[in-house]
Structures are given as structure tokens and as C-alpha cells.
PDB file of C-alpha atoms in Angstrom:
ATOM      1  CA  THR A1199       1.541   1.185   2.785  1.00  0.00           C
ATOM      2  CA  VAL A1200      -2.095   0.577   2.843  1.00  0.00           C
ATOM      3  CA  GLY A1201      -4.416  -0.838   0.220  1.00  0.00           C
ATOM      4  CA  CYS A1202      -7.703  -2.175  -0.471  1.00  0.00           C
ATOM      5  CA  VAL A1203      -9.367  -4.025  -3.583  1.00  0.00           C
ATOM      6  CA  ALA A1204     -13.120  -4.802  -4.057  1.00  0.00           C
ATOM      7  CA  VAL A1205     -15.580  -6.492  -6.456  1.00  0.00           C
ATOM      8  CA  ASP A1206     -19.423  -6.299  -6.205  1.00  0.00           C
ATOM      9  CA  SER A1207     -21.754  -9.092  -7.018  1.00  0.00           C
ATOM     10  CA  ASN A1208     -22.040  -7.841 -10.565  1.00  0.00           C
ATOM     11  CA  GLY A1209     -17.904  -8.169 -11.240  1.00  0.00           C
ATOM     12  CA  ASN A1210     -17.386  -4.350 -10.810  1.00  0.00           C
ATOM     13  CA  LEU A1211     -13.732  -3.943  -9.701  1.00  0.00           C
ATOM     14  CA  ALA A1212     -11.675  -0.988  -7.809  1.00  0.00           C
ATOM     15  CA  SER A1213      -8.461  -0.767  -6.302  1.00  0.00           C
ATOM     16  CA  ALA A1214      -6.842   1.931  -4.141  1.00  0.00           C
ATOM     17  CA  THR A1215      -3.362   2.084  -2.392  1.00  0.00           C
ATOM     18  CA  SER A1216      -1.955   4.982  -0.237  1.00  0.00           C
ATOM     19  CA  THR A1217       1.629   5.228   1.565  1.00  0.00           C
ATOM     20  CA  GLY A1218       4.158   7.254   2.829  1.00  0.00           C
ATOM     21  CA  GLY A1219       6.999   5.511   1.040  1.00  0.00           C
ATOM     22  CA  LEU A1220      10.314   4.426   2.435  1.00  0.00           C
ATOM     23  CA  VAL A1221      11.939   5.428   5.625  1.00  0.00           C
ATOM     24  CA  ASN A1222      14.845   7.592   4.970  1.00  0.00           C
ATOM     25  CA  LYS A1223      13.860   7.785   1.322  1.00  0.00           C
ATOM     26  CA  MET A1224      15.241  11.003  -0.568  1.00  0.00           C
ATOM     27  CA  ALA A1225      12.973  13.927  -0.457  1.00  0.00           C
ATOM     28  CA  GLY A1226      11.105  13.939  -3.997  1.00  0.00           C
ATOM     29  CA  ARG A1227      11.392  10.208  -4.713  1.00  0.00           C
ATOM     30  CA  ILE A1228       8.340   8.957  -6.475  1.00  0.00           C
ATOM     31  CA  GLY A1229       7.228   5.019  -5.517  1.00  0.00           C
ATOM     32  CA  ASP A1230       5.015   2.693  -6.996  1.00  0.00           C
ATOM     33  CA  THR A1231       1.990   3.880  -5.752  1.00  0.00           C
ATOM     34  CA  PRO A1232       1.055   6.810  -8.123  1.00  0.00           C
ATOM     35  CA  VAL A1233       2.417   5.043 -10.983  1.00  0.00           C
ATOM     36  CA  ILE A1234      -0.817   3.389 -12.556  1.00  0.00           C
ATOM     37  CA  GLY A1235       0.039  -0.404 -13.401  1.00  0.00           C
ATOM     38  CA  ALA A1236       2.885  -0.769 -10.775  1.00  0.00           C
ATOM     39  CA  GLY A1237       1.324  -0.712  -7.340  1.00  0.00           C
ATOM     40  CA  THR A1238      -2.314  -0.113  -8.624  1.00  0.00           C
ATOM     41  CA  TYR A1239      -4.476  -1.490 -11.186  1.00  0.00           C
ATOM     42  CA  ALA A1240      -8.061  -2.540 -11.988  1.00  0.00           C
ATOM     43  CA  ASN A1241      -9.399  -3.777 -15.177  1.00  0.00           C
ATOM     44  CA  GLU A1242     -12.212  -6.136 -16.222  1.00  0.00           C
ATOM     45  CA  PHE A1243     -10.445  -9.131 -14.950  1.00  0.00           C
ATOM     46  CA  CYS A1244      -9.152  -8.074 -11.545  1.00  0.00           C
ATOM     47  CA  ALA A1245      -7.962  -5.425  -8.948  1.00  0.00           C
ATOM     48  CA  VAL A1246      -4.564  -5.008  -7.326  1.00  0.00           C
ATOM     49  CA  SER A1247      -2.814  -3.274  -4.774  1.00  0.00           C
ATOM     50  CA  ALA A1248       0.847  -4.047  -4.056  1.00  0.00           C
ATOM     51  CA  THR A1249       3.234  -2.877  -1.232  1.00  0.00           C
ATOM     52  CA  GLY A1250       6.800  -3.260  -0.659  1.00  0.00           C
ATOM     53  CA  ILE A1251      10.063  -1.627  -2.108  1.00  0.00           C
ATOM     54  CA  GLY A1252       8.317   0.743  -5.055  1.00  0.00           C
ATOM     55  CA  GLU A1253      11.583   0.421  -7.071  1.00  0.00           C
ATOM     56  CA  ALA A1254      10.952  -3.274  -7.548  1.00  0.00           C
ATOM     57  CA  ILE A1255       7.069  -2.990  -7.749  1.00  0.00           C
ATOM     58  CA  ILE A1256       7.732  -0.438 -10.594  1.00  0.00           C
ATOM     59  CA  ARG A1257      10.474  -2.400 -12.440  1.00  0.00           C
ATOM     60  CA  ALA A1258       8.013  -5.703 -12.695  1.00  0.00           C
ATOM     61  CA  THR A1259       4.960  -3.566 -13.154  1.00  0.00           C
ATOM     62  CA  VAL A1260       3.454  -5.608 -10.535  1.00  0.00           C
ATOM     63  CA  ALA A1261      -0.160  -4.978 -10.526  1.00  0.00           C
ATOM     64  CA  ARG A1262      -0.733  -4.935 -14.571  1.00  0.00           C
ATOM     65  CA  ASP A1263       1.345  -8.157 -14.878  1.00  0.00           C
ATOM     66  CA  VAL A1264      -1.233 -10.018 -12.552  1.00  0.00           C
ATOM     67  CA  ALA A1265      -3.911  -8.576 -15.059  1.00  0.00           C
ATOM     68  CA  ALA A1266      -2.164  -9.315 -17.970  1.00  0.00           C
ATOM     69  CA  ILE A1267      -1.162 -12.952 -17.005  1.00  0.00           C
ATOM     70  CA  MET A1268      -4.835 -13.562 -16.495  1.00  0.00           C
ATOM     71  CA  GLU A1269      -5.903 -11.887 -19.710  1.00  0.00           C
ATOM     72  CA  PHE A1270      -3.143 -13.483 -22.163  1.00  0.00           C
ATOM     73  CA  LYS A1271      -2.469 -16.815 -20.244  1.00  0.00           C
ATOM     74  CA  GLY A1272      -5.994 -17.623 -18.807  1.00  0.00           C
ATOM     75  CA  LEU A1273      -4.535 -18.188 -15.315  1.00  0.00           C
ATOM     76  CA  SER A1274      -6.574 -17.820 -12.285  1.00  0.00           C
ATOM     77  CA  LEU A1275      -6.207 -14.909  -9.988  1.00  0.00           C
ATOM     78  CA  LYS A1276      -3.927 -16.481  -7.490  1.00  0.00           C
ATOM     79  CA  GLU A1277      -1.742 -18.396  -9.836  1.00  0.00           C
ATOM     80  CA  ALA A1278      -1.023 -14.894 -11.513  1.00  0.00           C
ATOM     81  CA  ALA A1279      -0.575 -13.418  -8.273  1.00  0.00           C
ATOM     82  CA  ASP A1280       1.733 -16.052  -7.037  1.00  0.00           C
ATOM     83  CA  CYS A1281       3.833 -16.089 -10.610  1.00  0.00           C
ATOM     84  CA  VAL A1282       4.256 -12.254 -10.341  1.00  0.00           C
ATOM     85  CA  VAL A1283       5.007 -12.275  -6.632  1.00  0.00           C
ATOM     86  CA  HIS A1284       7.417 -15.467  -6.565  1.00  0.00           C
ATOM     87  CA  GLU A1285       8.884 -15.789 -10.076  1.00  0.00           C
ATOM     88  CA  ARG A1286       9.038 -12.173 -11.391  1.00  0.00           C
ATOM     89  CA  THR A1287       9.772 -10.019  -8.441  1.00  0.00           C
ATOM     90  CA  LEU A1288      13.055  -9.599  -5.936  1.00  0.00           C
ATOM     91  CA  LYS A1289      12.294 -11.989  -3.138  1.00  0.00           C
ATOM     92  CA  GLY A1290      11.776  -9.775  -0.103  1.00  0.00           C
ATOM     93  CA  ALA A1291      10.419  -6.923  -1.758  1.00  0.00           C
ATOM     94  CA  VAL A1292       6.573  -7.344  -2.660  1.00  0.00           C
ATOM     95  CA  GLY A1293       3.542  -8.251  -1.406  1.00  0.00           C
ATOM     96  CA  LEU A1294      -0.060  -7.728  -2.865  1.00  0.00           C
ATOM     97  CA  VAL A1295      -4.008  -8.335  -2.332  1.00  0.00           C
ATOM     98  CA  ALA A1296      -6.074  -8.471  -5.461  1.00  0.00           C
ATOM     99  CA  VAL A1297      -9.818  -9.847  -6.233  1.00  0.00           C
ATOM    100  CA  SER A1298     -11.115 -10.864  -9.582  1.00  0.00           C
ATOM    101  CA  ALA A1299     -14.336 -10.441 -11.261  1.00  0.00           C
ATOM    102  CA  SER A1300     -15.474 -13.764 -10.288  1.00  0.00           C
ATOM    103  CA  GLY A1301     -15.109 -13.091  -6.586  1.00  0.00           C
ATOM    104  CA  GLU A1302     -11.750 -14.880  -5.945  1.00  0.00           C
ATOM    105  CA  VAL A1303      -9.302 -13.293  -3.716  1.00  0.00           C
ATOM    106  CA  ALA A1304      -5.595 -13.525  -3.646  1.00  0.00           C
ATOM    107  CA  MET A1305      -3.015 -12.193  -1.032  1.00  0.00           C
ATOM    108  CA  SER A1306       0.540 -13.103  -2.150  1.00  0.00           C
ATOM    109  CA  TYR A1307       3.965 -11.870  -0.725  1.00  0.00           C
ATOM    110  CA  ASN A1308       7.207 -12.846  -0.830  1.00  0.00           C
ATOM    111  CA  THR A1309       8.357 -10.591   2.267  1.00  0.00           C
ATOM    112  CA  THR A1310       8.313 -12.208   6.013  1.00  0.00           C
ATOM    113  CA  GLY A1311       4.814 -11.049   6.559  1.00  0.00           C
ATOM    114  CA  MET A1312       2.051  -8.904   5.436  1.00  0.00           C
ATOM    115  CA  PHE A1313      -0.675  -7.188   7.200  1.00  0.00           C
ATOM    116  CA  ARG A1314      -3.893  -8.157   5.493  1.00  0.00           C
ATOM    117  CA  ALA A1315      -7.333  -9.087   5.495  1.00  0.00           C
ATOM    118  CA  CYS A1316     -10.279 -10.292   3.192  1.00  0.00           C
ATOM    119  CA  ALA A1317     -13.756 -11.301   3.023  1.00  0.00           C
ATOM    120  CA  THR A1318     -16.359 -13.111   0.699  1.00  0.00           C
ATOM    121  CA  GLU A1319     -19.658 -13.019   0.177  1.00  0.00           C
ATOM    122  CA  ASP A1320     -19.805 -16.942   0.916  1.00  0.00           C
ATOM    123  CA  GLY A1321     -18.716 -16.130   4.461  1.00  0.00           C
ATOM    124  CA  TYR A1322     -15.293 -16.595   4.160  1.00  0.00           C
ATOM    125  CA  SER A1323     -12.892 -14.029   6.329  1.00  0.00           C
ATOM    126  CA  GLU A1324      -9.525 -13.830   7.457  1.00  0.00           C
ATOM    127  CA  VAL A1325      -7.036 -11.487   9.283  1.00  0.00           C
ATOM    128  CA  ALA A1326      -3.446 -12.525   9.298  1.00  0.00           C
ATOM    129  CA  ILE A1327      -0.004 -11.300   9.222  1.00  0.00           C
ATOM    130  CA  TRP A1328       2.322 -14.339   8.489  1.00  0.00           C
ATOM    131  CA  PRO A1329       2.100 -17.357   6.524  1.00  0.00           C
ATOM    132  CA  ASN A1330      -0.662 -19.633   8.330  1.00  0.00           C
TER     133      ASN A1330
ATOM    134  CA  MET B1101     -19.679 -14.925  -8.842  1.00  0.00           C
ATOM    135  CA  GLY B1102     -20.118 -12.969  -5.533  1.00  0.00           C
ATOM    136  CA  TRP B1103     -18.823  -9.830  -3.655  1.00  0.00           C
ATOM    137  CA  ALA B1104     -15.317  -9.957  -2.322  1.00  0.00           C
ATOM    138  CA  ILE B1105     -12.773  -7.421  -0.703  1.00  0.00           C
ATOM    139  CA  ALA B1106      -9.249  -7.475   0.581  1.00  0.00           C
ATOM    140  CA  LEU B1107      -7.135  -4.993   2.082  1.00  0.00           C
ATOM    141  CA  HIS B1108      -3.345  -4.755   3.302  1.00  0.00           C
ATOM    142  CA  GLY B1109      -1.352  -2.688   6.048  1.00  0.00           C
ATOM    143  CA  GLY B1110       1.996  -3.115   4.133  1.00  0.00           C
ATOM    144  CA  ALA B1111       4.328  -6.047   3.730  1.00  0.00           C
ATOM    145  CA  GLY B1112       7.771  -6.443   4.819  1.00  0.00           C
ATOM    146  CA  ASP B1113      10.380  -7.970   7.623  1.00  0.00           C
ATOM    147  CA  ILE B1114       7.673  -8.103  10.178  1.00  0.00           C
ATOM    148  CA  PRO B1115       9.349 -10.197  12.948  1.00  0.00           C
ATOM    149  CA  TYR B1116       7.430 -13.006  14.233  1.00  0.00           C
ATOM    150  CA  SER B1117       8.614 -11.925  17.703  1.00  0.00           C
ATOM    151  CA  LEU B1118       6.425  -8.713  17.169  1.00  0.00           C
ATOM    152  CA  PRO B1119       5.184  -7.889  20.782  1.00  0.00           C
ATOM    153  CA  PRO B1120       1.409  -7.940  21.402  1.00  0.00           C
ATOM    154  CA  GLU B1121       1.302  -4.336  21.903  1.00  0.00           C
ATOM    155  CA  ARG B1122       2.348  -3.574  18.571  1.00  0.00           C
ATOM    156  CA  ARG B1123       0.521  -6.623  16.912  1.00  0.00           C
ATOM    157  CA  LEU B1124      -2.845  -6.429  18.226  1.00  0.00           C
ATOM    158  CA  PRO B1125      -3.812  -2.715  17.514  1.00  0.00           C
ATOM    159  CA  ARG B1126      -2.905  -3.478  13.911  1.00  0.00           C
ATOM    160  CA  GLU B1127      -4.882  -6.680  13.750  1.00  0.00           C
ATOM    161  CA  GLU B1128      -7.781  -4.775  15.491  1.00  0.00           C
ATOM    162  CA  THR B1129      -7.402  -1.896  12.638  1.00  0.00           C
ATOM    163  CA  LEU B1130      -7.550  -4.850   9.825  1.00  0.00           C
ATOM    164  CA  ARG B1131     -10.471  -6.050  11.430  1.00  0.00           C
ATOM    165  CA  HIS B1132     -12.209  -2.750  11.686  1.00  0.00           C
ATOM    166  CA  CYS B1133     -11.552  -1.588   8.327  1.00  0.00           C
ATOM    167  CA  LEU B1134     -12.587  -5.002   6.797  1.00  0.00           C
ATOM    168  CA  GLN B1135     -16.195  -4.864   8.599  1.00  0.00           C
ATOM    169  CA  ILE B1136     -16.400  -1.268   7.232  1.00  0.00           C
ATOM    170  CA  GLY B1137     -15.775  -2.514   3.719  1.00  0.00           C
ATOM    171  CA  VAL B1138     -17.935  -5.605   4.127  1.00  0.00           C
ATOM    172  CA  LYS B1139     -20.762  -3.304   5.202  1.00  0.00           C
ATOM    173  CA  ALA B1140     -20.304  -1.022   2.398  1.00  0.00           C
ATOM    174  CA  LEU B1141     -20.376  -3.952  -0.077  1.00  0.00           C
ATOM    175  CA  LYS B1142     -23.715  -5.294   1.397  1.00  0.00           C
ATOM    176  CA  SER B1143     -25.259  -2.189   1.156  1.00  0.00           C
ATOM    177  CA  ASN B1144     -24.639  -1.845  -2.342  1.00  0.00           C
ATOM    178  CA  MET B1145     -21.937   0.830  -2.556  1.00  0.00           C
ATOM    179  CA  THR B1146     -19.911   0.947  -5.701  1.00  0.00           C
ATOM    180  CA  PRO B1147     -16.189  -1.029  -5.278  1.00  0.00           C
ATOM    181  CA  LEU B1148     -14.953   2.280  -6.209  1.00  0.00           C
ATOM    182  CA  ASP B1149     -16.398   3.885  -3.226  1.00  0.00           C
ATOM    183  CA  VAL B1150     -15.535   0.860  -0.791  1.00  0.00           C
ATOM    184  CA  VAL B1151     -12.064   1.164  -1.605  1.00  0.00           C
ATOM    185  CA  GLU B1152     -11.695   4.877  -1.073  1.00  0.00           C
ATOM    186  CA  LEU B1153     -13.939   4.251   2.036  1.00  0.00           C
ATOM    187  CA  VAL B1154     -11.612   1.765   3.540  1.00  0.00           C
ATOM    188  CA  VAL B1155      -8.221   3.401   2.447  1.00  0.00           C
ATOM    189  CA  ARG B1156      -9.595   6.862   4.054  1.00  0.00           C
ATOM    190  CA  GLU B1157     -10.016   4.651   7.381  1.00  0.00           C
ATOM    191  CA  LEU B1158      -6.395   3.210   6.945  1.00  0.00           C
ATOM    192  CA  GLU B1159      -4.950   6.385   6.393  1.00  0.00           C
ATOM    193  CA  ASN B1160      -6.695   8.004   9.532  1.00  0.00           C
ATOM    194  CA  ILE B1161      -5.145   5.303  11.890  1.00  0.00           C
ATOM    195  CA  PRO B1162      -1.524   5.912  12.693  1.00  0.00           C
ATOM    196  CA  HIS B1163      -0.472   2.224  12.755  1.00  0.00           C
ATOM    197  CA  PHE B1164       0.177   1.555   9.161  1.00  0.00           C
ATOM    198  CA  ASN B1165       2.362   3.928   6.658  1.00  0.00           C
ATOM    199  CA  ALA B1166       0.115   6.132   5.237  1.00  0.00           C
ATOM    200  CA  GLY B1167      -1.681   9.445   5.970  1.00  0.00           C
ATOM    201  CA  ARG B1168      -1.185   9.937   9.801  1.00  0.00           C
ATOM    202  CA  GLY B1169       1.548   7.735  10.551  1.00  0.00           C
ATOM    203  CA  SER B1170       3.429   8.044   7.194  1.00  0.00           C
ATOM    204  CA  VAL B1171       6.969   7.260   7.531  1.00  0.00           C
ATOM    205  CA  LEU B1172       9.622  10.151   7.224  1.00  0.00           C
ATOM    206  CA  THR B1173      11.892  11.199   4.237  1.00  0.00           C
ATOM    207  CA  ASN B1174      15.681  11.920   4.932  1.00  0.00           C
ATOM    208  CA  LYS B1175      14.729  15.452   5.782  1.00  0.00           C
ATOM    209  CA  GLY B1176      12.019  14.409   8.435  1.00  0.00           C
ATOM    210  CA  THR B1177       9.262  15.153   6.311  1.00  0.00           C
ATOM    211  CA  VAL B1178       6.494  13.162   5.112  1.00  0.00           C
ATOM    212  CA  GLU B1179       5.787  12.985   1.452  1.00  0.00           C
ATOM    213  CA  MET B1180       2.249  10.982   0.909  1.00  0.00           C
ATOM    214  CA  GLU B1181       1.263   9.462  -2.253  1.00  0.00           C
ATOM    215  CA  ALA B1182      -2.108   7.755  -3.138  1.00  0.00           C
ATOM    216  CA  SER B1183      -3.874   6.227  -6.248  1.00  0.00           C
ATOM    217  CA  ILE B1184      -7.212   4.836  -7.132  1.00  0.00           C
ATOM    218  CA  MET B1185      -8.632   2.896 -10.263  1.00  0.00           C
ATOM    219  CA  ASP B1186     -11.849   1.898 -11.447  1.00  0.00           C
ATOM    220  CA  GLY B1187     -11.907  -1.371 -13.348  1.00  0.00           C
ATOM    221  CA  ASN B1188     -14.794  -0.709 -15.449  1.00  0.00           C
ATOM    222  CA  THR B1189     -14.044   2.675 -16.990  1.00  0.00           C
ATOM    223  CA  MET B1190     -10.145   2.147 -16.765  1.00  0.00           C
ATOM    224  CA  LYS B1191     -10.445   5.713 -15.072  1.00  0.00           C
ATOM    225  CA  CYS B1192      -7.602   6.344 -12.719  1.00  0.00           C
ATOM    226  CA  GLY B1193      -6.023   8.998 -10.259  1.00  0.00           C
ATOM    227  CA  ALA B1194      -2.924   9.728  -8.449  1.00  0.00           C
ATOM    228  CA  VAL B1195      -1.114  12.083  -6.262  1.00  0.00           C
ATOM    229  CA  SER B1196       2.259  12.183  -4.768  1.00  0.00           C
ATOM    230  CA  GLY B1197       4.485  14.605  -2.840  1.00  0.00           C
ATOM    231  CA  LEU B1198       1.760  15.588  -0.455  1.00  0.00           C
ATOM    232  CA  SER B1199       2.613  16.962   3.096  1.00  0.00           C
ATOM    233  CA  THR B1200      -0.768  18.509   4.333  1.00  0.00           C
ATOM    234  CA  VAL B1201      -3.434  16.391   2.552  1.00  0.00           C
ATOM    235  CA  VAL B1202      -5.268  14.306   5.329  1.00  0.00           C
ATOM    236  CA  ASN B1203      -6.463  11.700   2.988  1.00  0.00           C
ATOM    237  CA  ALA B1204      -4.577  11.197   0.079  1.00  0.00           C
ATOM    238  CA  VAL B1205      -6.490   8.688  -1.421  1.00  0.00           C
ATOM    239  CA  SER B1206      -9.518  10.984  -1.782  1.00  0.00           C
ATOM    240  CA  LEU B1207      -7.494  13.572  -3.396  1.00  0.00           C
ATOM    241  CA  ALA B1208      -6.388  11.083  -5.886  1.00  0.00           C
ATOM    242  CA  ARG B1209     -10.038  10.274  -6.755  1.00  0.00           C
ATOM    243  CA  LEU B1210     -10.828  13.912  -7.190  1.00  0.00           C
ATOM    244  CA  VAL B1211      -8.251  13.841  -9.935  1.00  0.00           C
ATOM    245  CA  MET B1212      -9.498  11.185 -11.582  1.00  0.00           C
ATOM    246  CA  ASP B1213     -13.279  12.611 -11.398  1.00  0.00           C
ATOM    247  CA  HIS B1214     -12.474  16.341 -11.634  1.00  0.00           C
ATOM    248  CA  THR B1215      -9.348  16.708 -13.905  1.00  0.00           C
ATOM    249  CA  PRO B1216      -8.499  15.671 -17.339  1.00  0.00           C
ATOM    250  CA  HIS B1217      -5.225  14.116 -16.051  1.00  0.00           C
ATOM    251  CA  ILE B1218      -4.136  11.093 -14.048  1.00  0.00           C
ATOM    252  CA  TYR B1219      -1.277  12.446 -11.709  1.00  0.00           C
ATOM    253  CA  LEU B1220      -0.533  15.624  -9.762  1.00  0.00           C
ATOM    254  CA  ALA B1221       2.314  15.864  -7.469  1.00  0.00           C
ATOM    255  CA  PHE B1222       4.145  18.152  -5.051  1.00  0.00           C
ATOM    256  CA  ASP B1223       2.996  22.030  -5.268  1.00  0.00           C
ATOM    257  CA  GLY B1224       0.468  21.269  -7.901  1.00  0.00           C
ATOM    258  CA  ALA B1225      -1.414  18.553  -6.105  1.00  0.00           C
ATOM    259  CA  GLU B1226      -1.409  20.653  -2.717  1.00  0.00           C
ATOM    260  CA  GLU B1227      -2.790  23.423  -4.934  1.00  0.00           C
ATOM    261  CA  PHE B1228      -5.306  21.270  -6.283  1.00  0.00           C
ATOM    262  CA  ALA B1229      -6.362  20.133  -2.459  1.00  0.00           C
ATOM    263  CA  ARG B1230      -7.138  23.459  -1.572  1.00  0.00           C
ATOM    264  CA  GLN B1231      -9.070  24.376  -4.798  1.00  0.00           C
ATOM    265  CA  GLN B1232     -11.436  21.432  -4.026  1.00  0.00           C
ATOM    266  CA  GLY B1233     -11.589  21.965  -0.350  1.00  0.00           C
ATOM    267  CA  VAL B1234     -10.502  18.695   1.105  1.00  0.00           C
ATOM    268  CA  GLU B1235      -9.131  18.586   4.508  1.00  0.00           C
ATOM    269  CA  THR B1236      -5.675  19.609   5.087  1.00  0.00           C
ATOM    270  CA  LEU B1237      -3.645  19.637   8.321  1.00  0.00           C
ATOM    271  CA  ASP B1238      -0.092  21.041   9.329  1.00  0.00           C
ATOM    272  CA  SER B1239       2.204  18.340   8.468  1.00  0.00           C
ATOM    273  CA  SER B1240       3.309  17.739  12.107  1.00  0.00           C
ATOM    274  CA  HIS B1241      -0.162  16.039  12.284  1.00  0.00           C
ATOM    275  CA  PHE B1242       1.043  12.889  10.138  1.00  0.00           C
ATOM    276  CA  ILE B1243       4.417  12.514  12.234  1.00  0.00           C
ATOM    277  CA  THR B1244       4.474   9.990  15.072  1.00  0.00           C
ATOM    278  CA  PRO B1245       7.427   9.522  17.691  1.00  0.00           C
ATOM    279  CA  GLU B1246       7.644   5.988  16.472  1.00  0.00           C
ATOM    280  CA  ASN B1247       8.470   7.101  12.939  1.00  0.00           C
ATOM    281  CA  ILE B1248      10.917   9.643  14.046  1.00  0.00           C
ATOM    282  CA  GLU B1249      12.694   6.940  15.879  1.00  0.00           C
ATOM    283  CA  ARG B1250      12.540   4.813  12.792  1.00  0.00           C
ATOM    284  CA  LEU B1251      13.980   7.388  10.765  1.00  0.00           C
ATOM    285  CA  ASN B1252      17.007   7.864  13.340  1.00  0.00           C
ATOM    286  CA  GLN B1253      17.644   4.266  13.126  1.00  0.00           C
ATOM    287  CA  ALA B1254      17.591   4.139   9.315  1.00  0.00           C
ATOM    288  CA  LYS B1255      19.906   7.110   9.458  1.00  0.00           C
ATOM    289  CA  ASP B1256      22.426   5.357  11.474  1.00  0.00           C
ATOM    290  CA  ALA B1257      22.034   2.420   9.239  1.00  0.00           C
ATOM    291  CA  ASN B1258      22.612   4.545   6.381  1.00  0.00           C
ATOM    292  CA  ARG B1259      19.819   2.843   4.390  1.00  0.00           C
ATOM    293  CA  VAL B1260      16.161   3.009   3.500  1.00  0.00           C
ATOM    294  CA  GLN B1261      13.946   0.671   4.782  1.00  0.00           C
ATOM    295  CA  ILE B1262      10.675  -1.121   3.650  1.00  0.00           C
ATOM    296  CA  ASP B1263       7.694  -1.111   6.140  1.00  0.00           C
ATOM    297  CA  TYR B1264       8.567  -2.988   9.381  1.00  0.00           C
ATOM    298  CA  THR B1265      12.358  -3.516   8.475  1.00  0.00           C
ATOM    299  CA  GLN B1266      13.727  -4.458  11.981  1.00  0.00           C
ATOM    300  CA  PRO B1267      16.885  -2.248  12.824  1.00  0.00           C
ATOM    301  CA  ILE B1268      20.169  -3.989  12.214  1.00  0.00           C
ATOM    302  CA  GLN B1269      23.689  -4.145  13.981  1.00  0.00           C
ATOM    303  CA  LYS B1270      26.753  -1.721  13.260  1.00  0.00           C
ATOM    304  CA  ASP B1271      28.666  -4.581  12.192  1.00  0.00           C
ATOM    305  CA  THR B1272      26.161  -5.876   9.973  1.00  0.00           C
ATOM    306  CA  ILE B1273      25.707  -2.574   8.664  1.00  0.00           C
ATOM    307  CA  LYS B1274      29.263  -2.245   7.608  1.00  0.00           C
ATOM    308  CA  ASN B1275      29.338  -5.776   6.170  1.00  0.00           C
ATOM    309  CA  GLU B1276      26.164  -5.254   4.030  1.00  0.00           C
ATOM    310  CA  THR B1277      27.210  -1.752   2.967  1.00  0.00           C
ATOM    311  CA  GLU B1278      30.580  -3.084   1.551  1.00  0.00           C
ATOM    312  CA  THR B1279      28.725  -6.155  -0.164  1.00  0.00           C
ATOM    313  CA  SER B1280      26.138  -3.765  -1.420  1.00  0.00           C
ATOM    314  CA  LEU B1281      28.711  -1.479  -2.980  1.00  0.00           C
ATOM    315  CA  ALA B1282      30.491  -4.361  -4.560  1.00  0.00           C
ATOM    316  CA  ASN B1283      27.365  -5.507  -6.145  1.00  0.00           C
ATOM    317  CA  GLY B1284      26.796  -1.810  -7.425  1.00  0.00           C
ATOM    318  CA  ASP B1285      23.696  -1.808  -5.303  1.00  0.00           C
ATOM    319  CA  SER B1286      23.190   1.715  -3.407  1.00  0.00           C
ATOM    320  CA  GLN B1287      19.877   0.121  -1.932  1.00  0.00           C
ATOM    321  CA  ILE B1288      17.850   3.078  -2.896  1.00  0.00           C
ATOM    322  CA  GLY B1289      16.959   1.641  -6.085  1.00  0.00           C
TER     323      GLY B1289
END
């Protein structure tokens, strides 16, 4: 799975995800990617793209939950992403990248690793696979 | 407040022992796609256009599970899916079951922009792709030798695999299957 989230200097947000699914999946299986709110979501608070086991991501409505926790509980993007990934989703099943309207970045996962990269206007940049 | 971008190439059981010949090209792809995204944001391209642009590039590079390099179904075919969403308008588009569309994410964008719908799948999505004149190729274009090997490994293990899952031994397969069945878990969701 691949995905990208972005926010501009005016707080405009967008998200996109694309995948081939799972190896040896049944023909006809739909994963989380085209189910808006599961693997992909964006509103005025944040943009999220998820990766992992689609069935687990659909059950947990991962991407929408990150946005909802920010909106209704007032948590930061990182707190919301960590809550969904580490407390509300099957371990070993999910990772996500997200940005908030204020330019915060979160890259959270409960798998061994996640191929990921990010950059922000203040000059921060990161390319990584495993926990630092 | 400032611009920001993040991207991923999949999560999973990526072994710490991943050999350099497999790790380095993927890291380089991430770096390359990040640079494309940063440049686009700096040039005031909209975030919606930026995420489409970056995901298209990720789809075109076979190191990750999307577009060329997509993993295979139990029939040895590709069934690609993609989605895109604009946070400003809450408009979104999605497609699934694609077997010939080179950039699924751009077809999702067209669903969003040019239909009253959110999601098109399989034959309908393929027909829409041809109506819109997007680039299509024979499905063999998307299938890599590495993914044929991965499918064979998964079939041997009788399981579906998340990105980068490592092959497991026969004894482990037997024990895992027995445990899974006892738990009522078919491992296919």
C-alpha cells in the first residue's frame, strides 16, 4: 500500500491511498482503501492515509477515528493517531501517516515497521522504516 | 502553521534483516517521492493535486504494493484500488477491482470530479476509465516476478499476507492453522 497526506500553509488538507491489497486475497475482495473513513480520510482537522490489514482498518474506521478524536476530544494529531493505532486497533495490523491543519505530522504504526517519509516547512525531514 | 507532507509505502512485518538490495531502493523511492511532494507544495500546488501526484509516482515504481508491483490475488491476478479525499470540501472518490488502469488514484480523482458518485468498482470502474481516456495497459504490466514468488509462498502457507510478511516454516504453518481454527479465525477477516 502507498499513501500520501498533505497540508498547505493555509491549512488546506488532502489524503490519497492506493494499493494492490493482500497477497493471496480472494478475487473480488474489497479492502479498506476505497472505503472512505477506513483507510483514507480528510476534513478540516487532519488528513489520514492508513496501511495494513484492510479488514482490521475497516472494523476500527481508523482514518475517521483519528479525525473524530481530534474534533471531539481535542487531542493533538499525534495523540489521536497513537490512540487509534496503539489502543483501538489489532496489534500488528495497522500503520498510518497523517497531517493536521496546523502542520503537525504523525506517522504511527503497530507493525514491525512502516516505509515512511515526511517533511515540514520548518525544514524537518525524515525517511525511515523501523522505530528510531 | 506551515505546509507539511507525509507519505508511506506500506506497513507490516518488515524484517530488521532486510538486505540492502531490497532496503535501499525503497528508501530512495521514498526520498524521491518526498522531494516531488515538497517541490509541489512549495510551488503552491493544492494539497489535493500534491497527494495525487505523489501517489501516482509511488504507483509507477514497482517497489511498493500499488500500481506496477501490486500483489496478486489467489487467482494470480491484480485487483488494484485507490481513494482520494479533499479536506476542504469533503469530496472524495474511490475505485477498486482495477486490472488495467496504470494510475488508480487518478481514476479515483476522476470519480470524485466527474461523477455524482463516490465509488466505482470492477467492470464499471474499468469502463469509466476508458470513457475518461486514462492510460491503461495489459494487466501483465503490473505483475512482477517477486510478487509471483510471494503468491506462491502465501499459497504454500495457505494464508493471506500483509505487506512484507516473511515466509513461515511448514511446522509453524500447521500450528498456526490449528490455533487459528480453534480461535475461529480464518485469517481472511
